[in-house]
Coordinates of C-alpha atoms and ligand atoms in Angstrom, one line a residue:
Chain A
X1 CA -38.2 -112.9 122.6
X2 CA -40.8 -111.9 125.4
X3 CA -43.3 -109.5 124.5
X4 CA -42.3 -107.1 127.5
X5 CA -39.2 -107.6 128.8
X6 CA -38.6 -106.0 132.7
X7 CA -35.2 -106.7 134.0
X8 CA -33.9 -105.5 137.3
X9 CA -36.2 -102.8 137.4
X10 CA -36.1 -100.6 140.6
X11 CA -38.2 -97.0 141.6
X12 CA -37.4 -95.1 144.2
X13 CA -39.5 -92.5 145.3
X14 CA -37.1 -89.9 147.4
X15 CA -35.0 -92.2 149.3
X16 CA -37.8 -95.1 149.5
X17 CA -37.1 -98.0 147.3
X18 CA -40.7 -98.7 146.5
X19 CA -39.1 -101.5 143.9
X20 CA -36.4 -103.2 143.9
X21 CA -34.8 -105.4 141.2
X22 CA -37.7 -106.6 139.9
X23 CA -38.1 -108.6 136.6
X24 CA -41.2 -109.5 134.5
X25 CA -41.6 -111.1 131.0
X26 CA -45.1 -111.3 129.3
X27 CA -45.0 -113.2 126.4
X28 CA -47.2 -112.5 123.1
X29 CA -51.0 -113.6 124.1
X30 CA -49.9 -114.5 127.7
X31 CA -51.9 -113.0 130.6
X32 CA -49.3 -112.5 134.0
X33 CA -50.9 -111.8 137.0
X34 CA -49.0 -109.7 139.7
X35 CA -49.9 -110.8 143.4
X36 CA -48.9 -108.8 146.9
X37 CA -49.8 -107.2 150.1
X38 CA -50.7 -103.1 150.0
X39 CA -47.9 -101.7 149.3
X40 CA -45.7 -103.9 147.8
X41 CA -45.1 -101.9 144.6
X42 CA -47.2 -103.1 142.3
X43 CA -49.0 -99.8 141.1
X44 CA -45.4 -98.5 140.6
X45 CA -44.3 -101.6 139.2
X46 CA -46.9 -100.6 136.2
X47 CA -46.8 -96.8 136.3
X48 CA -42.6 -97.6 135.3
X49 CA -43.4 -99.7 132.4
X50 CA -45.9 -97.0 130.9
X51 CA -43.1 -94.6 132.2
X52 CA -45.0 -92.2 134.3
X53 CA -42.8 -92.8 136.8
X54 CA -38.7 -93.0 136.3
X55 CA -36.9 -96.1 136.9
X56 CA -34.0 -98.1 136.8
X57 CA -33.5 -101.2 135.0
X58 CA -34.3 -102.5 131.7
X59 CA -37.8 -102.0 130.2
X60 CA -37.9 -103.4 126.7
X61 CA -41.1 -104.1 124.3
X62 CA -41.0 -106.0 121.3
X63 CA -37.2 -105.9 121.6
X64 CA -37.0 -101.9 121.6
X65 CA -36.2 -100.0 124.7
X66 CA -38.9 -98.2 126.5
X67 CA -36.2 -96.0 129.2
X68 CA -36.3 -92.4 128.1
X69 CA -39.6 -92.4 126.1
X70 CA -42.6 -90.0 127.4
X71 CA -45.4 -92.1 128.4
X72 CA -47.8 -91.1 125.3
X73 CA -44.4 -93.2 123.3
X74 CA -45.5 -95.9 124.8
X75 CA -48.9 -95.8 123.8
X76 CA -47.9 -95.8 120.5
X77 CA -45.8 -98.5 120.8
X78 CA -48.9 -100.2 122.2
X79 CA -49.0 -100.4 125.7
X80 CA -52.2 -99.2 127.2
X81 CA -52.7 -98.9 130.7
X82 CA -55.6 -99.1 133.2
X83 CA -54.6 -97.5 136.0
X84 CA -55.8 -98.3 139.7
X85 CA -58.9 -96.5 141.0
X86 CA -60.0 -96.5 136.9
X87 CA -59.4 -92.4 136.9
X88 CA -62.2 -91.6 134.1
X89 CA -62.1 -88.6 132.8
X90 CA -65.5 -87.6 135.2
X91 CA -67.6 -85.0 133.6
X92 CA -67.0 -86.4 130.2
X93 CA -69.7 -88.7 128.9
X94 CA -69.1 -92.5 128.8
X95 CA -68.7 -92.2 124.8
X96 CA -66.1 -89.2 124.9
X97 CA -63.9 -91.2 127.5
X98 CA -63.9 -94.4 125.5
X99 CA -63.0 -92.3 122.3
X100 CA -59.9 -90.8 124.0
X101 CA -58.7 -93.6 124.8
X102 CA -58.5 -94.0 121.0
X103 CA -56.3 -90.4 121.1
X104 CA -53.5 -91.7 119.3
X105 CA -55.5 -93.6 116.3
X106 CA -56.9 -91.8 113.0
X107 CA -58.5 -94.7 111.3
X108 CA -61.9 -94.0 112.0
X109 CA -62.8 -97.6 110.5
X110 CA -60.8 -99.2 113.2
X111 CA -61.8 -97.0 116.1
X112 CA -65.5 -97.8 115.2
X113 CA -64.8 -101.2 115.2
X114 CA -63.1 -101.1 118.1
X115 CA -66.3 -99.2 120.2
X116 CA -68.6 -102.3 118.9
X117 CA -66.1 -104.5 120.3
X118 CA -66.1 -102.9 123.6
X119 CA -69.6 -102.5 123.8
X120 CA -69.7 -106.1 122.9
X121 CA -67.9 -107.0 126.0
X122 CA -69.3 -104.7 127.9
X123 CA -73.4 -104.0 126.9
X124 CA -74.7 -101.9 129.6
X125 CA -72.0 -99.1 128.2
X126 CA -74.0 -99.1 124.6
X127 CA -76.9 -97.9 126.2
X128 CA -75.4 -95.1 128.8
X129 CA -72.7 -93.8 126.4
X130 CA -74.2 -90.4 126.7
X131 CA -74.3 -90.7 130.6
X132 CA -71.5 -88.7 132.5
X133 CA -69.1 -91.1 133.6
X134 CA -68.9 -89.3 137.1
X135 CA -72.8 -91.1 137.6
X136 CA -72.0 -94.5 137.3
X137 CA -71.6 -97.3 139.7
X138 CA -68.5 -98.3 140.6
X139 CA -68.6 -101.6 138.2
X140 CA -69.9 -99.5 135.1
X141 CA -66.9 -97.0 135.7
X142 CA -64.5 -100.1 135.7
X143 CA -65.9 -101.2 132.2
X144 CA -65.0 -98.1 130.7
X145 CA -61.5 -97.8 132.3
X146 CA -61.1 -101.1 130.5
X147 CA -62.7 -100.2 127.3
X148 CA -61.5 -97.1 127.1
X149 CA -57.9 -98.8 127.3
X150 CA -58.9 -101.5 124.8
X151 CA -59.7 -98.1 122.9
X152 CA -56.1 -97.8 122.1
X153 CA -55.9 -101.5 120.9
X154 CA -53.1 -102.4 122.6
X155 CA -50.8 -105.7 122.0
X156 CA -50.1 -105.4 125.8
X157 CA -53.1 -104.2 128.3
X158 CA -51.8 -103.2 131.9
X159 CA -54.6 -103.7 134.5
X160 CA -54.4 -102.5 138.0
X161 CA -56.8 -103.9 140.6
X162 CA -59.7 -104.0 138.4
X163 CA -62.3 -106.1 140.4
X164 CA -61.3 -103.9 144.0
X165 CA -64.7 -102.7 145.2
X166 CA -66.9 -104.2 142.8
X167 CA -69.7 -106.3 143.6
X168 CA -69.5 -110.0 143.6
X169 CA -71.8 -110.1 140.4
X170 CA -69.9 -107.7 138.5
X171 CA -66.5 -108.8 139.4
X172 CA -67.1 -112.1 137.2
X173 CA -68.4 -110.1 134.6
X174 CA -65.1 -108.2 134.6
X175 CA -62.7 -111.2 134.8
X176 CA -64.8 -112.8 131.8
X177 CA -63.8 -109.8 129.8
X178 CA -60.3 -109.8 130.7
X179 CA -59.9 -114.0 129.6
X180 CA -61.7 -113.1 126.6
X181 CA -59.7 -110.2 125.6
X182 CA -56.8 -112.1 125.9
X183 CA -58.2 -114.5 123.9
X184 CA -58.4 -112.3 121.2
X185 CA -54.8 -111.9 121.5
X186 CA -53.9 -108.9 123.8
X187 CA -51.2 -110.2 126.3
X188 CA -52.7 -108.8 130.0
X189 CA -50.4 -108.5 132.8
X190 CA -52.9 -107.7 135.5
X191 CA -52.4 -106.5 139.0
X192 CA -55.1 -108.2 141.7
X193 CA -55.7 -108.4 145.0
X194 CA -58.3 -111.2 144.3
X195 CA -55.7 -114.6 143.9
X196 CA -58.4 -116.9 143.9
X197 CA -59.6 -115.2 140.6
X198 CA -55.8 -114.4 139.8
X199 CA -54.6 -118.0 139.9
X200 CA -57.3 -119.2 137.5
X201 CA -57.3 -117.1 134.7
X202 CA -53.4 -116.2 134.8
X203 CA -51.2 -118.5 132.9
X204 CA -48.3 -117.5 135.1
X205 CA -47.7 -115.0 138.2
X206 CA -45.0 -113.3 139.8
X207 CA -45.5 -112.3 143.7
X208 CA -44.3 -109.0 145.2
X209 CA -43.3 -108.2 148.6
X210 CA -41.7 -104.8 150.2
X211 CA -40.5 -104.0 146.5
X212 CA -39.3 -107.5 145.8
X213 CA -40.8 -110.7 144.0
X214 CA -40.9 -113.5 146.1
X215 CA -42.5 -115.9 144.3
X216 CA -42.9 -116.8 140.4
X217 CA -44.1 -119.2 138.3
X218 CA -47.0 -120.8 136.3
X219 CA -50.3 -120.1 137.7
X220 CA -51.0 -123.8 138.6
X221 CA -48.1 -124.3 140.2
X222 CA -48.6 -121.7 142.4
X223 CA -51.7 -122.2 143.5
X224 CA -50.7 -125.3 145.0
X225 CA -47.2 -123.6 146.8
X226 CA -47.6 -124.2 150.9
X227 CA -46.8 -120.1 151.3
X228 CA -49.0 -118.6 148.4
X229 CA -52.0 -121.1 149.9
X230 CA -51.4 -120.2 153.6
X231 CA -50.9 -116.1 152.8
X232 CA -52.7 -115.6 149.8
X233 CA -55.7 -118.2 149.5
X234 CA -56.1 -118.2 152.9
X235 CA -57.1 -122.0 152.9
Chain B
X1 CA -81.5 -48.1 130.3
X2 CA -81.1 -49.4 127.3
X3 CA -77.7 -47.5 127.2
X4 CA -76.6 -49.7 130.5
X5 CA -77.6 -52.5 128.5
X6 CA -75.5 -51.9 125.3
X7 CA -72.3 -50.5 127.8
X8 CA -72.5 -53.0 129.8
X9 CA -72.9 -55.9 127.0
X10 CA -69.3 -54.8 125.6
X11 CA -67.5 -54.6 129.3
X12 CA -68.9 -58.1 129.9
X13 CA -67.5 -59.3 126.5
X14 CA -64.2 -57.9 127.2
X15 CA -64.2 -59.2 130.9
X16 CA -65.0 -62.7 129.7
X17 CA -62.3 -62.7 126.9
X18 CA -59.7 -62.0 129.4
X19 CA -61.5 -63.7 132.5
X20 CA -61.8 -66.9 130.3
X21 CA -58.2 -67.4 129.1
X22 CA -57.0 -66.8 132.7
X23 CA -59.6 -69.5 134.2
X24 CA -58.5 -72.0 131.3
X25 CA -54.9 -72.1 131.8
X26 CA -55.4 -72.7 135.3
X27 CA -57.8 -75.1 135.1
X28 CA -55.6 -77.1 132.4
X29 CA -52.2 -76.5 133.9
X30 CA -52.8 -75.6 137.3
X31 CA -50.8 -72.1 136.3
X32 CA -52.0 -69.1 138.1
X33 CA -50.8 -66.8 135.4
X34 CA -50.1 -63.2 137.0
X35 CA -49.0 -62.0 133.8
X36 CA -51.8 -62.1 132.0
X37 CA -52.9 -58.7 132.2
X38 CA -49.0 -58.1 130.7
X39 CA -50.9 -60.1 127.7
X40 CA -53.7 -57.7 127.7
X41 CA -51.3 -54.8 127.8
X42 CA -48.9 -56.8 124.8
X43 CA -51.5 -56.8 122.6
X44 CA -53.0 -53.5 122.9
X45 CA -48.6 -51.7 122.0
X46 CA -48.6 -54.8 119.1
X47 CA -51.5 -53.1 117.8
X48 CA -49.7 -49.6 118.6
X49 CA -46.7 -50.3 116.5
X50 CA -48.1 -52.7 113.5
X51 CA -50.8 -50.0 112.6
X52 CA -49.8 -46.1 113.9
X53 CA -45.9 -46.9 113.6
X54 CA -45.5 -49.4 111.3
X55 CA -49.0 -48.4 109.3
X56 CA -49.5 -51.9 108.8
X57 CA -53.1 -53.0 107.1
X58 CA -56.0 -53.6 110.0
X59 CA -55.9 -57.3 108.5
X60 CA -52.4 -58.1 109.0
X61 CA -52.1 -56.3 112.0
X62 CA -54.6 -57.4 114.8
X63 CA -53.9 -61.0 113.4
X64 CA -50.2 -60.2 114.4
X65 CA -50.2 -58.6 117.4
X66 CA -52.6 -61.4 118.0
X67 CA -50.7 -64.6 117.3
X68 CA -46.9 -62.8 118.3
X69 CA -48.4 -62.4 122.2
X70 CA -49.3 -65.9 122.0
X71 CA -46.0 -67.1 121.0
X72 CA -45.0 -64.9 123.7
X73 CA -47.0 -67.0 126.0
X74 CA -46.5 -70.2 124.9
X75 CA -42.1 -69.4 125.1
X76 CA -43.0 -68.1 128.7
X77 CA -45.0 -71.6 129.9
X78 CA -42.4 -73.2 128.0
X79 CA -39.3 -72.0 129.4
X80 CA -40.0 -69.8 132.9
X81 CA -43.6 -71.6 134.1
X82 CA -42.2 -75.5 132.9
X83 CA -39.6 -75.7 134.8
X84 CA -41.6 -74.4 138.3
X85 CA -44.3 -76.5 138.0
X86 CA -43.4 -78.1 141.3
X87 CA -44.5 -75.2 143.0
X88 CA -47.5 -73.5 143.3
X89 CA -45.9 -70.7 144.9
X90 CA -42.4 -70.0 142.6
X91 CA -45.0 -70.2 139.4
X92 CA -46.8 -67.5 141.1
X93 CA -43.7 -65.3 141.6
X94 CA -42.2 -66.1 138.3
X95 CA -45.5 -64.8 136.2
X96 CA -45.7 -61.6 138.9
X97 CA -42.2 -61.4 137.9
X98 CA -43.3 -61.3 134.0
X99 CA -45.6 -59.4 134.4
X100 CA -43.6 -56.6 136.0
X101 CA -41.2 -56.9 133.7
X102 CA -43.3 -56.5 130.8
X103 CA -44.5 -53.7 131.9
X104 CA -40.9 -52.0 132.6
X105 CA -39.8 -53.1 129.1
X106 CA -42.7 -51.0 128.1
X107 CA -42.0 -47.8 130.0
X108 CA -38.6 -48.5 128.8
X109 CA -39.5 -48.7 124.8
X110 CA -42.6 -46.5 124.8
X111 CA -42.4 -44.2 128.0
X112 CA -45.2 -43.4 130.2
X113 CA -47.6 -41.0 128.2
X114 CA -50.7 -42.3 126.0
X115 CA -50.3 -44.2 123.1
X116 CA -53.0 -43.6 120.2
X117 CA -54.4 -46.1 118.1
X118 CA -56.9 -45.9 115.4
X119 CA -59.8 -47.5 115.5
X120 CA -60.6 -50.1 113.6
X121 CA -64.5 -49.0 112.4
X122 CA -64.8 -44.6 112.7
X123 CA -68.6 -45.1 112.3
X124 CA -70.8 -44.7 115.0
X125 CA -73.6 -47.1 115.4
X126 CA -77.2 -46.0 116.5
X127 CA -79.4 -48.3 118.2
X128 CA -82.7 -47.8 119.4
X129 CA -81.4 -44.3 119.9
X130 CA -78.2 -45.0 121.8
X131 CA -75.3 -44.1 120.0
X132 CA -72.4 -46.2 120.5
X133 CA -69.0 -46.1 118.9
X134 CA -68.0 -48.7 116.1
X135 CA -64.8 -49.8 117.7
X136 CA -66.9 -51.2 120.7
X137 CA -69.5 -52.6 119.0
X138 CA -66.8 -54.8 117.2
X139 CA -65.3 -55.2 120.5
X140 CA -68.6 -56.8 121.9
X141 CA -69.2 -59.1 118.2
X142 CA -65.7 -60.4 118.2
X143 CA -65.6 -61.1 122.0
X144 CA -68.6 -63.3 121.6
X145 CA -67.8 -64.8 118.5
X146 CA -64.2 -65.9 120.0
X147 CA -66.2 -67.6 123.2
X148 CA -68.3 -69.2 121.2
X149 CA -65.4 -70.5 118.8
X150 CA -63.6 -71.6 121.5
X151 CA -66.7 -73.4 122.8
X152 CA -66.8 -75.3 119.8
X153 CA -63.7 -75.9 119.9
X154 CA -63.3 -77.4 123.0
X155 CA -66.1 -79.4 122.8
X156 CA -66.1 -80.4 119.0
X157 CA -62.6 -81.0 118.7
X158 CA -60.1 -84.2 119.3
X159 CA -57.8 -81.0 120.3
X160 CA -60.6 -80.1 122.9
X161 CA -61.3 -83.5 124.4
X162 CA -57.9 -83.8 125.3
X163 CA -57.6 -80.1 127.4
X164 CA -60.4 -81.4 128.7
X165 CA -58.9 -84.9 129.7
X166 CA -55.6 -83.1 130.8
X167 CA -58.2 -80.6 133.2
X168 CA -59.8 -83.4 134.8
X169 CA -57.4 -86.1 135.5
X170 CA -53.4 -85.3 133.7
X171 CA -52.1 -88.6 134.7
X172 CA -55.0 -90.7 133.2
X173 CA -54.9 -88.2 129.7
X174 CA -51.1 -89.3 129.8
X175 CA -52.1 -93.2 129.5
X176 CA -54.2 -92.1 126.9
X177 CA -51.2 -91.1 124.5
X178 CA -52.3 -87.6 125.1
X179 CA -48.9 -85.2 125.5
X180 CA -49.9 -83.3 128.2
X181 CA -46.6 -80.7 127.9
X182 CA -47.9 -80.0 124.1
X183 CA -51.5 -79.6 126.0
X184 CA -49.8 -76.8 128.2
X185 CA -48.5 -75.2 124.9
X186 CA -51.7 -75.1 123.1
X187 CA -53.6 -74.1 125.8
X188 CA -51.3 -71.1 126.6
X189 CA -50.9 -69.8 122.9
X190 CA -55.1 -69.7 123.5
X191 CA -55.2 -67.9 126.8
X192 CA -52.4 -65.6 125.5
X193 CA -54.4 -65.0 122.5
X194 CA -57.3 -64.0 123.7
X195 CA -56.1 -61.6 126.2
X196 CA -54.0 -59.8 123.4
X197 CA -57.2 -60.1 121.5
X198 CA -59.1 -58.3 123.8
X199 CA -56.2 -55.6 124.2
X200 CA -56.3 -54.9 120.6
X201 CA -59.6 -54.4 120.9
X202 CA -59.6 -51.6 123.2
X203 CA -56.6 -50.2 122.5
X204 CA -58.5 -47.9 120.0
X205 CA -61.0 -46.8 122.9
X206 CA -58.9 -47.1 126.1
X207 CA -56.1 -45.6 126.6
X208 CA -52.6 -47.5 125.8
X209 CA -49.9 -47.2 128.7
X210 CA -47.5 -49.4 130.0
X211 CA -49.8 -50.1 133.3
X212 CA -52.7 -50.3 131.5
X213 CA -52.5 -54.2 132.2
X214 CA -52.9 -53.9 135.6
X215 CA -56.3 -53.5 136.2
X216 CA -57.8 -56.0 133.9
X217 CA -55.5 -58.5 135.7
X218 CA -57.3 -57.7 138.7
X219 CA -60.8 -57.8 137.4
X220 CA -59.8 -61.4 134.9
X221 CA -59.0 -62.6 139.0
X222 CA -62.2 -61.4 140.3
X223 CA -64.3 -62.7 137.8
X224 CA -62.4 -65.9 138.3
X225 CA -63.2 -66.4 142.1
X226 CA -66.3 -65.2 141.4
X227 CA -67.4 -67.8 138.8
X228 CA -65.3 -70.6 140.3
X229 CA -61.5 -71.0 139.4
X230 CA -61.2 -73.3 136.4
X231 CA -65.0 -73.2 135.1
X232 CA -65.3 -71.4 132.0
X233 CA -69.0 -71.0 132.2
X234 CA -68.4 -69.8 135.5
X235 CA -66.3 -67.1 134.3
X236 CA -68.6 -66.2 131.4
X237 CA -71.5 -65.8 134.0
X238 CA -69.3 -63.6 136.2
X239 CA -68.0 -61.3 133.6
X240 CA -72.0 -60.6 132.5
X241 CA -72.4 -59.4 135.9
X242 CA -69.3 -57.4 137.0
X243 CA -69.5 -56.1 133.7
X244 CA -73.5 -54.9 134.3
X245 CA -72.8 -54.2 138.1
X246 CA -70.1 -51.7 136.8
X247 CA -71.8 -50.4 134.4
X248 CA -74.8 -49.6 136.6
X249 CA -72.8 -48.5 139.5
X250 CA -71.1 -46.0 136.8
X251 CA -74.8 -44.6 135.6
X252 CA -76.2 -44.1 139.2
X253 CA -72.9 -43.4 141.2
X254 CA -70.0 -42.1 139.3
X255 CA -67.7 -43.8 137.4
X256 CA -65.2 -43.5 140.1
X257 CA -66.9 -46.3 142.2
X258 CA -66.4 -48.7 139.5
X259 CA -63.4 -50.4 140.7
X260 CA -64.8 -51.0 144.4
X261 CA -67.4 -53.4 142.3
X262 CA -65.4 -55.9 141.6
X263 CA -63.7 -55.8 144.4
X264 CA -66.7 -56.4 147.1
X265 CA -68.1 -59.1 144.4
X266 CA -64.7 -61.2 145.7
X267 CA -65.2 -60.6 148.9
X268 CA -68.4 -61.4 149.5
X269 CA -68.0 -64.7 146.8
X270 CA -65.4 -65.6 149.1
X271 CA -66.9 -65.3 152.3
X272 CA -70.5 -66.9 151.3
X273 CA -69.6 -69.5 148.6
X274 CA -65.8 -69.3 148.5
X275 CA -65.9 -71.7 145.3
X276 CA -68.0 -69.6 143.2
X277 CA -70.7 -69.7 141.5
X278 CA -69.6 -72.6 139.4
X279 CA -66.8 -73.9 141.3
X280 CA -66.2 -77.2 140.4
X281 CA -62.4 -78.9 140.3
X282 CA -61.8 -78.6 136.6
X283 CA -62.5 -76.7 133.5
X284 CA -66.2 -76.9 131.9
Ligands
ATP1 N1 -46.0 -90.9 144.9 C1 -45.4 -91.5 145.9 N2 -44.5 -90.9 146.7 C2 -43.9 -91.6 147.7 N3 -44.1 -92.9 148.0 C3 -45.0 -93.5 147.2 C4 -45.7 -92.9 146.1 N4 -46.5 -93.8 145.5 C5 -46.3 -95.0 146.2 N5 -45.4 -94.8 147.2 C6 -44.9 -95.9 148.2 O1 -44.4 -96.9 147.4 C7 -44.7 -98.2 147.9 C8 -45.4 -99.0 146.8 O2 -46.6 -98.4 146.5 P1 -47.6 -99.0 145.4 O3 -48.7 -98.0 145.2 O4 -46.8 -99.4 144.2 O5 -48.1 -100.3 146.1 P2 -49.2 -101.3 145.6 O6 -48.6 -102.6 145.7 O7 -49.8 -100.9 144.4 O8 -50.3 -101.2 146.8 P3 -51.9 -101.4 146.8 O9 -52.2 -102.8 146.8 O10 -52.3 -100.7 148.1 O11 -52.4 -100.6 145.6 C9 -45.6 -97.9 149.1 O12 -44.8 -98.0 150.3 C10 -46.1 -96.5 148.9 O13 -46.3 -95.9 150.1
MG2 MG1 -51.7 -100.3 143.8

């Protein structure tokens, strides 16, 4: 049994049919990156699986049905989400925005644990945890989106475009942290726009287009498909 | 002068109760809450009936009229406000339409003539030679003690981070696990609260009619503009001075120029910083 379980899934918004009978598994561990032009539905493809946005379809995690749940369910079932353009909370410090993520946690034991671990991955955070998020560059701001939904320790972690406008330097930084949160066992299924970076740390990929996956399959393979190279690798 | 000080200390309180309940809802829940000078005027007859009808203890009383208002607040959001929130415009209409209503249900129960209450402390209080009555003098103490509780609150609180979360970005607080609909709830029951606070109050001091709401409605809104919609130090600021300008404009003018204050404060916030002092997109 997949770890999330997407089948079919369409979201309309008005009459637009933003997606269309899409499915996605993630397995337990697995990173899954999404791939696609702007547009192509991959933001709503994750707002629907952390139901802030209705859909259609099945949406099942850990074997349990996800349709009808308020989104802050599906936090506590363990699904954290990093949403596109990292949305911090901007006049709250660094520290106060990594510890809402933990919103839903009591065990103050844990949740201190769980702040090392992100300051671990991410150092420059220890020292400006008292720093108003809003001040940041735009790399800092994407380390605590992620940490702050690492805060929740989630079994799956939904990125959206975290390395878009983030300086070459950083943006390795960032997909270290991602490979080696999954290697402590979060499953990732990560939204990108960079397939270069996509294809190598993904262990498999699905591609959208106008609402609809065109192409799927394990990372490797992929990266050697004649369309995904011409269109998406440009080489 | 040290009169103006002391007068104008306990308008200001007052002002910012109310002022900071109306900024707060708005800045949490984007609610532009017309009725909540009906709070105001709630919580000044709950006081009415609990102690010179029902001759209810002071304790249990103001504690009473205190929290029913906010449940009154909270069932309002809940079940009028909620289901508007699409529209700026139909939550505006459908507060204007509580608050009128409120106000007619109270002409209804109570007619239209003066309702007394007693006060709370009969002494008078002498300072530096000013003599100025209990009731207001716990008016001022328990208006700043609630600010700074709330303060606290907010920014002490796991309660408080997440209003603040909700203010500043609602969809991001909802991938936090944060319920933003319970969010609404507290909040309200809080800006409800305080604005019946502040009616019971002055309900010993002012006088207790059915449109007795209406003004303070119009001053919370000035003070608001004034201070920036959705800052609460913002609205604290502004109360301090339309609650000195008043009081000044009362000593050397007459008290019937009062109203005009607050009034020409808007306009001219509007037309020289139309975002207020402390404008700024969310609350704090
Ligand atoms: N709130 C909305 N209302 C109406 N249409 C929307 C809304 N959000 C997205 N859409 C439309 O749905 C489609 C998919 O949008 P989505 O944001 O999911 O794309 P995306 O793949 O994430 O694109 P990008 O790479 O630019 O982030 C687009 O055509 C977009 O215009
Ligand atoms: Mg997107």
């Amino acid at each position: 049994m997949p770890l999330l379980e997407v089948k079919d899934l369409s979201v309309r918004y008005g009459k637009a049919l933003a997606v269309e009978q899409v499915s996605v598994t993630v397995d337990k561990g697995e990173l899954v990156g999404v791939l696609g032009p702007n547009g192509a539905g991959k933001t709503t493809l994750l707002k629907a699986i952390s139901r802030a946005i209705g859909s259609t379809g099945t949406l099942k995690f850990k074997g349990q049905t996800l349709e009808r749940l308020p989104p802050y369910d599906v936090v506590a079932r363990g699904i954290c989400h990093c949403p596109e353009g990292r949305r911090l909370f901007p006049e709250l410090s660094v520290l106060k925005n990594l510890q809402l993520g933990a919103y839903l946690r009591s065990n103050k034991a844990e949740i201190g644990e769980d702040l090392e671990r992100v300051f671990s991955l991410f150092p420059v955070l220890k020292e400006r945890q008292q720093q108003q998020s809003s001040t940041l560059s735009g790399g800092e701001q994407q380390m605590v989106a992620i940490g702050r939904a690492m805060m929740g320790r989630p079994e799956l972690l939904l990125l959206d475009e975290p390395s878009v406008g983030i300086a070459p330097r950083l943006k390795g930084l960032i997909f270290d942290a991602i490979e080696k949160i999954r290697k402590d066992g979060t499953a990732i299924l990560i939204v990108e726009q960079d397939a270069t970076a996509t294809l190598r740390i993904a262990d498999r990929v699905y591609v959208l287009e106008h609402g609809r996956t065109v192409r799927e399959g394990r990372a490797k393979d992929l990266a050697g498909d004649e369309y995904i190279r011409q269109v998406y690798l440009g080489v | 002068m040290l009169e103006i000080l002391i007068y104008g200390a306990v308008s200001s309180a007052i002002y910012a109760m109310l002022a900071v309940g109306f900024t707060l809802i708005f800045g949490v829940a984007r609610i532009l809450n017309l009725a909540h000078g009906a709070f105001y005027a709630l919580g000044a007859y709950a006081a009415y009936v609990f102690t010179s009808l029902l001759h209810w203890p002071l304790f249990i009383a103001a504690p009473l009229a205190v929290l029913s208002v906010a449940l009154f607040g909270v069932l309002m959001e809940r079940f009028l406000v909620r289901p508007l929130r699409y529209s700026q415009l139909a939550v505006l209409m459908i507060t204007l339409s509580v608050s009128l209503a409120v106000e007619q249900g109270l002409f209804i129960t109570f007619g239209s003539e003066y309702r007394n209450v007693p006060s709370f402390v009969a002494e008078k209080v002498s300072i530096g030679g000013v003599d100025i009555g209990g009731q207001r003098l716990l008016a001022l103490i328990a208006g700043v003690l609630v600010l700074l509780l709330l303060w606290l609150f907010i920014q002490r609180t796991r309660l408080g981070a997440a209003i603040l979360a909700v203010s500043q970005d609602p969809e991001a607080a909802q991938y936090m696990g944060i319920p933003t609909n319970r969010i609404f709830s507290v909040v309200m029951a809080i800006s409800a609260g305080t604005a019946a606070l502040a009616g019971v109050l002055v309900s010993p001091f002012l006088t207790v009619q059915p449109t007795m709401g209406l003004l303070p409605m119009v001053k919370a809104f000035a003070i608001v503009i004034v201070g920036g919609l959705g800052s609460i130090p913002g609205s604290i600021l502004a109360a301090l001075l339309l609650g000195y300008s008043e009081t000044i404009v009362a000593y050397l003018i007459s008290s019937s120029w009062t109203e005009l204050v607050s009034l020409v404060a808007v306009v001219i916030t509007l037309m020289i910083k139309p975002s207020g002092l402390l404008g700024r997109r969310a609350a704090f």
